[in-house]
Amino acid sequence: MQETRLDTGRIRAARRVIDPIFLDTPLYRCEALEPDLGCTVSIKLETANPVRSFKARGTEVVTSLLADKGPRAVVCASAGNLGQALAWSGRGRGLDVTVVASRFAPAAKLDRIRALDARLELVDGDFDMARERAAAVARHDGIRLVEDSLDIETCEGAATIGLELVDTVPSFDAVLIALGGGALATGVGHVVKAWAPEVEVICVQPQGAPAMTHSWRRRRVVTTDSTDTIADGVAGRRPIPAVLDDLLLVADDAVLVQEASIIAGMRMLLDHADLVVEPSAALGIAAILEDRDRFAGRNVVTIVCGSNVDVDAYHRWIGAAPIHGS
């Protein structure tokens, strides 16, 4: 395999600085899903932790380096999950954290960022506008800008999920990965292709936020003017060139799925796995639903990457009865 920006030694070292609460997450076969999907399905569950997503694997690496020798203040743009993760990791290491987000982000995500003692700045626009504002704050205040997917620590933190997949001596032949900015896909993809190259790495993105998938297919950065998807966690418009370069080396395919399939995937994960997940986490199931013939009889693992969902919106989407305790 050609070289990506990621380094195997650093990925192994990342496990030593990430709080163990985020490591060795459950990986299990979910037989209840299989009759409807027509294949063997295993779940890698990244939601049972204090920030309810995989993002802290990367922010733990970032903040551990800053706590050793970097600036004591950081800023990031976030659709919600990275901000929570950076706030959690930064608070534990005595860093001042600012998160820039869209005021249209799910209220639950914004409330949890505030609860973790981060300073929250809202912009009247989408995630890419928040990225621009976070960069301006970093320049003005002279603090560290944490850019998800561009900062290699975020990718190598996410890559530790790949280590846990391949260290199980994989029985699966395909891994389905939500594709947004690309940290999860390039991180897990790098490790899988290094240690289990026969496993197919399939990235999944909503049709309403297709920029990275179009970029992968055309082998050049393709931007879009807008996004239209409930999967806010992967709704970027402007792929980062260096991340695309890595993705081109590790992804075997990138597919787009419809909103109805995302909602159906969320409902299936609730009905058959008792999992309340955000839309981005259901992308893998959606991909199977849309192309059952491709996956028929195969052994597939999907990464359930986050569960930070607005409860009212969730109930509207899936038409579920109120979740007990929510």
XYZ file of C-alpha atoms in Angstrom:
326
model
C 0.000 0.000 0.000
C 1.185 3.521 -0.784
C 1.898 5.697 2.205
C -0.838 7.802 3.759
C -0.118 10.588 6.248
C -0.781 8.112 9.057
C 1.949 6.248 10.902
C 1.509 2.787 12.386
C 3.837 3.463 15.302
C 1.983 6.631 16.254
C -1.345 4.803 16.065
C -0.061 2.166 18.467
C 1.287 4.929 20.724
C -2.096 6.694 20.635
C -3.636 3.834 22.587
C -1.319 4.666 25.484
C -2.560 8.264 25.842
C -6.282 7.752 25.161
C -8.324 7.350 28.332
C -9.174 3.623 28.555
C -12.856 4.527 28.841
C -12.820 5.129 25.076
C -10.857 2.006 24.129
C -11.751 -1.630 23.471
C -15.347 -0.783 22.690
C -17.861 -3.598 22.157
C -17.645 -5.566 18.930
C -20.366 -8.146 18.551
C -22.446 -9.968 16.010
C -26.029 -8.669 15.952
C -28.013 -11.647 14.730
C -31.354 -9.863 15.178
C -30.476 -7.557 12.269
C -29.534 -10.331 9.896
C -32.905 -11.639 8.636
C -33.801 -8.201 7.277
C -30.328 -7.511 5.872
C -29.415 -10.888 4.405
C -25.851 -10.927 5.683
C -23.858 -11.482 8.859
C -23.667 -8.131 10.663
C -21.315 -7.162 13.464
C -21.450 -3.845 15.304
C -18.478 -1.875 16.575
C -20.146 0.293 19.200
C -18.545 3.720 19.746
C -21.365 5.312 21.750
C -21.004 3.902 25.268
C -18.658 6.579 26.602
C -18.884 10.048 28.209
C -19.178 11.901 24.878
C -21.268 9.278 23.046
C -19.096 9.138 19.942
C -15.708 8.005 18.639
C -14.341 11.545 18.484
C -12.606 11.503 21.867
C -10.106 8.960 20.562
C -8.666 11.800 18.478
C -9.098 14.636 20.955
C -7.357 12.607 23.639
C -4.279 12.427 21.392
C -4.440 16.146 20.543
C -4.835 17.334 24.129
C -2.217 14.960 25.520
C 0.349 16.571 23.215
C -0.796 20.097 24.094
C -0.727 19.354 27.812
C 2.917 18.296 27.445
C 4.260 21.227 25.468
C 1.651 23.154 23.529
C -0.587 26.175 24.047
C -3.043 25.976 26.911
C -5.990 27.084 24.782
C -7.597 25.454 21.739
C -10.453 26.156 19.363
C -12.305 23.907 16.958
C -15.274 23.975 14.644
C -17.771 21.227 15.261
C -21.097 19.851 14.139
C -21.384 18.819 17.784
C -19.491 15.630 18.468
C -15.925 16.894 18.074
C -16.756 19.865 20.275
C -17.993 17.627 23.060
C -14.956 15.417 22.759
C -12.466 18.297 22.746
C -14.249 19.905 25.698
C -14.097 16.623 27.647
C -10.438 15.942 26.850
C -9.402 19.557 27.364
C -11.149 19.882 30.711
C -9.331 16.818 31.978
C -5.969 18.323 31.032
C -6.583 21.893 32.147
C -6.945 23.427 28.698
C -9.236 26.305 27.741
C -11.523 25.094 24.960
C -13.579 27.172 22.519
C -16.002 25.466 20.167
C -17.518 27.196 17.144
C -20.723 25.611 15.877
C -23.742 26.380 13.780
C -26.665 27.689 15.784
C -28.694 25.160 13.767
C -26.778 22.222 15.258
C -28.833 19.851 17.440
C -29.587 21.574 20.743
C -28.624 18.472 22.700
C -25.096 18.587 21.289
C -24.724 22.292 22.044
C -26.032 21.858 25.588
C -23.486 19.116 26.299
C -20.627 21.252 24.998
C -21.625 23.999 27.441
C -21.984 21.463 30.253
C -18.356 20.425 29.714
C -17.175 23.989 30.493
C -16.192 24.924 26.956
C -16.821 28.380 25.542
C -19.382 28.001 22.742
C -19.616 30.463 19.868
C -22.465 30.078 17.379
C -22.503 31.176 13.734
C -25.468 31.823 11.446
C -24.423 29.226 8.924
C -23.316 25.647 8.446
C -20.293 23.642 9.549
C -17.995 25.042 6.873
C -18.809 28.567 8.010
C -17.960 27.479 11.546
C -14.609 26.214 10.227
C -13.839 29.653 8.828
C -14.755 31.362 12.092
C -12.696 28.909 14.203
C -9.652 29.607 12.031
C -10.161 33.345 12.514
C -10.408 32.925 16.296
C -7.198 30.888 16.322
C -5.338 33.548 14.346
C -6.667 36.432 16.422
C -6.077 34.824 19.817
C -2.872 32.979 18.897
C -4.233 29.611 20.041
C -4.209 26.111 18.612
C -6.780 25.375 15.924
C -7.884 21.745 16.014
C -9.096 20.749 12.561
C -10.864 17.431 12.459
C -9.464 15.112 9.757
C -6.738 17.581 8.718
C -4.955 17.229 12.072
C -3.358 13.825 11.849
C -3.965 13.158 15.550
C -7.714 13.024 14.890
C -7.194 10.417 12.180
C -4.707 8.357 14.181
C -6.953 8.443 17.229
C -9.806 7.114 15.108
C -7.407 4.543 13.643
C -7.238 2.826 17.035
C -10.725 1.520 16.209
C -9.107 -0.229 13.274
C -6.524 -1.795 15.572
C -9.319 -3.254 17.667
C -11.022 -4.626 14.559
C -7.973 -6.329 13.098
C -6.656 -7.536 16.461
C -9.739 -9.761 16.717
C -8.482 -11.782 13.720
C -11.277 -10.494 11.534
C -13.886 -12.888 10.289
C -15.538 -10.031 8.398
C -14.873 -9.280 4.738
C -16.182 -5.708 4.595
C -16.234 -2.721 6.938
C -18.798 0.047 6.476
C -17.628 3.479 7.662
C -19.515 6.768 7.878
C -17.817 9.353 5.678
C -17.803 13.031 6.572
C -14.562 14.936 6.966
C -12.687 11.666 6.651
C -10.892 11.081 9.969
C -12.797 7.890 10.738
C -12.615 6.517 7.208
C -8.929 7.264 6.644
C -7.943 6.141 10.130
C -9.778 2.829 10.153
C -9.108 2.318 6.468
C -5.352 2.757 6.940
C -5.170 0.075 9.603
C -7.471 -2.360 7.830
C -5.530 -2.105 4.582
C -2.226 -2.492 6.431
C -3.220 -5.594 8.424
C -6.210 -7.100 6.614
C -5.922 -5.901 3.006
C -8.457 -8.439 1.786
C -11.216 -6.671 3.758
C -13.257 -4.260 1.639
C -13.332 -0.701 3.027
C -16.624 0.914 2.043
C -17.358 4.535 2.952
C -20.964 5.715 3.204
C -22.295 9.249 2.880
C -25.780 10.758 2.505
C -26.914 11.799 -0.960
C -27.678 15.185 0.549
C -24.032 15.728 1.571
C -21.996 14.060 -1.181
C -18.874 16.229 -1.485
C -16.293 13.729 -0.224
C -17.831 10.835 -2.161
C -17.866 12.847 -5.390
C -14.270 13.835 -4.653
C -13.251 10.197 -4.120
C -14.927 9.135 -7.351
C -13.347 11.913 -9.408
C -9.997 11.774 -7.607
C -10.033 15.511 -7.017
C -11.688 17.856 -4.547
C -15.320 18.526 -5.405
C -17.197 21.086 -3.299
C -20.930 21.665 -3.017
C -22.878 24.839 -2.358
C -25.114 23.351 0.316
C -26.103 20.180 2.153
C -29.502 18.671 2.818
C -29.433 15.737 5.229
C -30.460 14.826 8.750
C -26.956 13.356 9.212
C -25.452 16.607 10.486
C -22.274 14.893 11.678
C -21.139 14.195 8.104
C -22.591 17.248 6.357
C -19.493 18.982 5.010
C -19.259 20.877 1.724
C -15.503 21.363 1.276
C -13.267 18.280 1.460
C -9.700 18.774 2.655
C -7.208 17.858 -0.117
C -4.741 16.006 2.149
C -7.561 13.925 3.629
C -8.870 13.051 0.182
C -5.371 11.907 -0.802
C -5.374 9.502 2.148
C -8.891 8.309 1.395
C -7.974 7.500 -2.188
C -5.306 5.120 -0.872
C -7.453 3.194 1.621
C -11.081 3.193 0.450
C -12.289 0.518 -1.941
C -15.608 2.238 -2.514
C -17.677 5.265 -1.506
C -21.450 5.083 -1.770
C -24.319 7.503 -1.283
C -27.556 6.596 0.494
C -30.999 8.149 0.658
C -32.505 9.825 3.712
C -35.266 7.226 3.899
C -32.646 4.489 4.174
C -30.839 6.336 6.962
C -34.081 6.598 8.921
C -34.854 2.928 8.253
C -31.383 2.046 9.544
C -31.949 4.059 12.718
C -35.266 2.317 13.252
C -33.690 -1.112 12.728
C -30.935 -0.383 15.225
C -33.580 0.631 17.751
C -35.935 -2.282 17.094
C -33.360 -5.052 16.754
C -30.349 -3.847 18.761
C -31.895 -1.500 21.345
C -29.571 1.239 20.113
C -30.592 4.888 19.883
C -28.182 6.343 17.339
C -27.718 9.569 15.445
C -28.225 9.463 11.675
C -24.515 9.257 10.840
C -24.244 6.047 12.854
C -26.900 4.351 10.727
C -25.173 4.961 7.385
C -23.674 1.467 7.259
C -27.045 -0.196 7.764
C -28.528 2.134 5.152
C -25.904 1.008 2.640
C -26.833 -2.640 3.153
C -30.545 -1.857 2.838
C -29.979 -0.143 -0.502
C -27.835 -2.907 -2.000
C -28.764 -6.222 -0.394
C -27.438 -8.207 -3.362
C -23.956 -6.782 -2.904
C -23.782 -7.906 0.718
C -25.800 -11.124 0.517
C -24.130 -13.895 2.506
C -21.150 -11.730 3.468
C -19.713 -10.962 6.905
C -19.935 -7.217 7.446
C -18.946 -4.947 10.324
C -20.387 -1.457 10.688
C -19.065 1.215 13.032
C -21.871 2.756 15.082
C -20.069 6.042 15.545
C -22.343 8.295 17.616
C -25.563 8.617 19.594
C -25.831 12.359 20.172
C -29.291 12.901 18.798
C -32.009 15.418 19.510
C -34.726 13.331 21.150
C -37.663 15.209 19.614
C -36.172 15.016 16.134
C -35.387 11.340 16.651
C -39.005 10.597 17.515
C -40.187 12.484 14.447
C -37.809 10.588 12.197
C -38.512 7.068 13.316
C -42.011 7.459 14.678
C -40.994 5.650 17.834
C -42.740 5.767 21.178
C -40.847 7.948 23.696
C -37.674 6.247 24.875
C -37.834 5.423 28.557
C -35.629 7.760 30.559
C -35.143 10.268 27.752
